[in-house]
Short mmCIF file of the C-alpha atoms (twelve columns), coordinates in Angstrom:
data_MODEL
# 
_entry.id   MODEL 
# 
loop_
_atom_site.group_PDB 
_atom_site.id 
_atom_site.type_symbol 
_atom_site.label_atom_id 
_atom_site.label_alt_id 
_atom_site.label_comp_id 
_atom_site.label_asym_id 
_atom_site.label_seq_id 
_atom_site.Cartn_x 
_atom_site.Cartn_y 
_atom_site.Cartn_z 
_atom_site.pdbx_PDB_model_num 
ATOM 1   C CA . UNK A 1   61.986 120.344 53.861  1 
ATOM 2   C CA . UNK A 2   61.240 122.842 50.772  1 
ATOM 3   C CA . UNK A 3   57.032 121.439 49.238  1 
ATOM 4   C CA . UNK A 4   57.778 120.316 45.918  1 
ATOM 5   C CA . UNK A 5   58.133 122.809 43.060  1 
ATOM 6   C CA . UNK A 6   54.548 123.332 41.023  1 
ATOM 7   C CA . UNK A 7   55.006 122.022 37.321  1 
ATOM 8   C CA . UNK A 8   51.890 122.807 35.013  1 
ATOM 9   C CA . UNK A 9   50.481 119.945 33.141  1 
ATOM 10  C CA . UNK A 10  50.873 120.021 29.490  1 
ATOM 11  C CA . UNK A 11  48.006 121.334 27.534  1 
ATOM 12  C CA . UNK A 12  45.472 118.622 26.581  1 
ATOM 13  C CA . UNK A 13  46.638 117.448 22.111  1 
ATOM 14  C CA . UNK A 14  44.980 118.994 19.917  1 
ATOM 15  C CA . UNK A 15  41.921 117.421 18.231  1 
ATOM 16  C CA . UNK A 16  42.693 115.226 15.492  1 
ATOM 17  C CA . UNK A 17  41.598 116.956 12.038  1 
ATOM 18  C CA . UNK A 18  39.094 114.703 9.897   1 
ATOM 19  C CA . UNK A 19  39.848 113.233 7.009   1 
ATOM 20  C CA . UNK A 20  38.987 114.786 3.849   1 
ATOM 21  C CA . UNK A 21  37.343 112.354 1.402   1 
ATOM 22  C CA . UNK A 22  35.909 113.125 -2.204  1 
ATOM 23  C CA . UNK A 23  38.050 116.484 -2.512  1 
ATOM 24  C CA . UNK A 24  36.945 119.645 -4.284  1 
ATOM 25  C CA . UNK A 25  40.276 120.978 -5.983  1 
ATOM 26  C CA . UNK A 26  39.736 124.591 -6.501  1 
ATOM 27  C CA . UNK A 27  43.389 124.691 -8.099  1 
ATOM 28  C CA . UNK A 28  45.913 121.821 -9.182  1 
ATOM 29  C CA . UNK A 29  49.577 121.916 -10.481 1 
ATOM 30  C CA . UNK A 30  49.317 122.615 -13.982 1 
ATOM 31  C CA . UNK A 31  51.450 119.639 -16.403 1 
ATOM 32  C CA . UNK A 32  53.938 122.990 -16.396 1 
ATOM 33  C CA . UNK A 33  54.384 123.125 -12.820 1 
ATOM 34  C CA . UNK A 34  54.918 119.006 -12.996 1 
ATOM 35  C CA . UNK A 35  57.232 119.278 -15.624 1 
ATOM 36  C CA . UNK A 36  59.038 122.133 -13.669 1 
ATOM 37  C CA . UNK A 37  60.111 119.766 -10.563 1 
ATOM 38  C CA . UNK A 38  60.263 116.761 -12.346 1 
ATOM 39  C CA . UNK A 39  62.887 114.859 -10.952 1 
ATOM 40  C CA . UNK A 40  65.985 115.545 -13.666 1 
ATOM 41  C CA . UNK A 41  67.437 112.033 -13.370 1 
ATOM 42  C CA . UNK A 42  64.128 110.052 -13.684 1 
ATOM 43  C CA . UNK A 43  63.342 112.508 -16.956 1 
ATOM 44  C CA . UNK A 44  66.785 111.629 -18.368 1 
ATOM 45  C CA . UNK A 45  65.392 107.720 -17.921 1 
ATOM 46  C CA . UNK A 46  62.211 108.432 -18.901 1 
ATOM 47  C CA . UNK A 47  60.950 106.801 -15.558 1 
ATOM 48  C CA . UNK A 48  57.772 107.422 -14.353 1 
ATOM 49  C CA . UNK A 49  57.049 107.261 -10.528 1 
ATOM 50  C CA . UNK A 50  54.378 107.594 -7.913  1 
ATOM 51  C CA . UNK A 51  53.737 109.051 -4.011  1 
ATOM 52  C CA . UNK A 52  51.051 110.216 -1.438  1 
ATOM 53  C CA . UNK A 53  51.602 113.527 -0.898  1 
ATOM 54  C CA . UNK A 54  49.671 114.449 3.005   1 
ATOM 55  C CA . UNK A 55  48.761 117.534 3.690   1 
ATOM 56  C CA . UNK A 56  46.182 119.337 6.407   1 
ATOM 57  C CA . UNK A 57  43.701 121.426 4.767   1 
ATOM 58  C CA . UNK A 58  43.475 124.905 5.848   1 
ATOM 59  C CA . UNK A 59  40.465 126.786 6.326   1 
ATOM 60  C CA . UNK A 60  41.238 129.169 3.356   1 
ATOM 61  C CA . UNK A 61  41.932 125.706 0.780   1 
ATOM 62  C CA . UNK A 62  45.334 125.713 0.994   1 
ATOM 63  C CA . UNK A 63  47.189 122.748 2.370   1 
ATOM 64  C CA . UNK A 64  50.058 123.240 4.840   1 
ATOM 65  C CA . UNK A 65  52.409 120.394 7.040   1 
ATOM 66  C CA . UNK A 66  52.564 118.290 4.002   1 
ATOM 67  C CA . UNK A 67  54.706 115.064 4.122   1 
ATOM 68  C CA . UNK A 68  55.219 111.737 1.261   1 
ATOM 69  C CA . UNK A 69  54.826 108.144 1.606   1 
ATOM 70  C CA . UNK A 70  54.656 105.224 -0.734  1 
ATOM 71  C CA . UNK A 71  57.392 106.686 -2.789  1 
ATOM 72  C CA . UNK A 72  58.103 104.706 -6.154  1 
ATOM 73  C CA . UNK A 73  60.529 104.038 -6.822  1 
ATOM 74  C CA . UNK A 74  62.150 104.475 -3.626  1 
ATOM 75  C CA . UNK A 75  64.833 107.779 -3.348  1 
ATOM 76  C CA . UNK A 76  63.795 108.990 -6.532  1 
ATOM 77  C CA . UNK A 77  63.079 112.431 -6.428  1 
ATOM 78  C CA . UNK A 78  59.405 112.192 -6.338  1 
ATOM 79  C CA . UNK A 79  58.815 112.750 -2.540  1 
ATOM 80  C CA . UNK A 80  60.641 116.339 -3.325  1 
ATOM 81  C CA . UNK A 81  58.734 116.739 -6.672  1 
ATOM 82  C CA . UNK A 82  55.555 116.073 -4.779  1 
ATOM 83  C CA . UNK A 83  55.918 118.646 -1.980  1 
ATOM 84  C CA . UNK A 84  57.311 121.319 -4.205  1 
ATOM 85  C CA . UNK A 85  53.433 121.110 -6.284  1 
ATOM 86  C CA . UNK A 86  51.871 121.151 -2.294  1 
ATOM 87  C CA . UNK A 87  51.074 125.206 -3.196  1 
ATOM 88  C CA . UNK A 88  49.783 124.826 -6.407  1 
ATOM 89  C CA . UNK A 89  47.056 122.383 -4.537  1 
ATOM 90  C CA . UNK A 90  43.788 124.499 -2.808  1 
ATOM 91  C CA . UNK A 91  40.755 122.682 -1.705  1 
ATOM 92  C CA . UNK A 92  37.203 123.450 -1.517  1 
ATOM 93  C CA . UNK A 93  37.476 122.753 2.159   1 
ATOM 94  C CA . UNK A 94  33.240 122.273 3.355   1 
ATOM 95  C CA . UNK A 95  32.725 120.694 6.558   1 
ATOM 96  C CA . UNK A 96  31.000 117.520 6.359   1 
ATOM 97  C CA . UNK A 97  27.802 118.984 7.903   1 
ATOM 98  C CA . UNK A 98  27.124 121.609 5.386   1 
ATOM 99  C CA . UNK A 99  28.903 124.112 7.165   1 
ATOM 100 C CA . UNK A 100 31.727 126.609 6.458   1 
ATOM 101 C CA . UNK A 101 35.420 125.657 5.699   1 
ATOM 102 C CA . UNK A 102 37.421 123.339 8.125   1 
ATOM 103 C CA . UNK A 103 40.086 122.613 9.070   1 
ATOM 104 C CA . UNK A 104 41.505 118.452 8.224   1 
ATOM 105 C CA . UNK A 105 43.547 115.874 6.329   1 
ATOM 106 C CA . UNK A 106 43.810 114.645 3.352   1 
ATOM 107 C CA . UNK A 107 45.920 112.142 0.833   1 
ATOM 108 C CA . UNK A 108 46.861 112.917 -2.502  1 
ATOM 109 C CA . UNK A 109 47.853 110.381 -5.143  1 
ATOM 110 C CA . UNK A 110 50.555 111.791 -7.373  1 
ATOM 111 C CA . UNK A 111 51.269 108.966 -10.226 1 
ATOM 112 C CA . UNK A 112 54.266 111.395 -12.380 1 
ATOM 113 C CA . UNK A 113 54.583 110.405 -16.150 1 
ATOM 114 C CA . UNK A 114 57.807 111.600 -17.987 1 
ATOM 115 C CA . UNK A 115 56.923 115.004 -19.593 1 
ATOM 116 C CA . UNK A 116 57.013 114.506 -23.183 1 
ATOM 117 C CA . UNK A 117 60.362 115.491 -25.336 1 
# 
């Protein structure tokens, strides 16, 4: 009988990235930029809302593989909202030791107010 084909083992995961605590926001979205993907049917109610935008930090500050949870209210709008402001985010990302930028994680509040009339 034919040996057994050869498979390669997977690579070994990655790492996990740590957690960035305390961030350093080079940059934020502007109340323009918020008021630009405001969701239109919570504006037209004047409902406010709130989500966790989660992001990995890149070593340049930007944020990249960003995702929502804890939308409130639920399917309305604000996970979108949220990760259309992900670019206007950049982080003074230091490594915990003093070092140069890193690479990790981190959570961002987002608590939307209705833009004023």
């Amino acid at each position: 009988p034919a040996p057994p084909p050869v498979v390669a083992a997977p690579p070994p995961p990655a790492p996990p990235r740590p957690v960035v605590s305390g961030a350093d926001w080079k940059a934020r979205p502007s109340a323009a930029d918020i008021a630009a993907v405001y969701p239109a049917n919570a504006r037209a109610q004047g409902q406010s809302g709130f989500v966790v935008l989660l992001c990995d930090t890149e070593e340049d500050g930007s944020l990249s593989n960003c995702t929502t949870r804890g939308e409130n209210p639920a399917a309305s709008g604000f996970s979108e909202a949220a990760l259309k402001l992900a670019p206007k985010f950049r982080i003074n990302a230091i490594h915990p030791d003093g070092g140069g930028p890193h690479r990790g994680k981190v959570g961002i509040p987002l608590k939307f107010q209705p833009p004023a009339r």
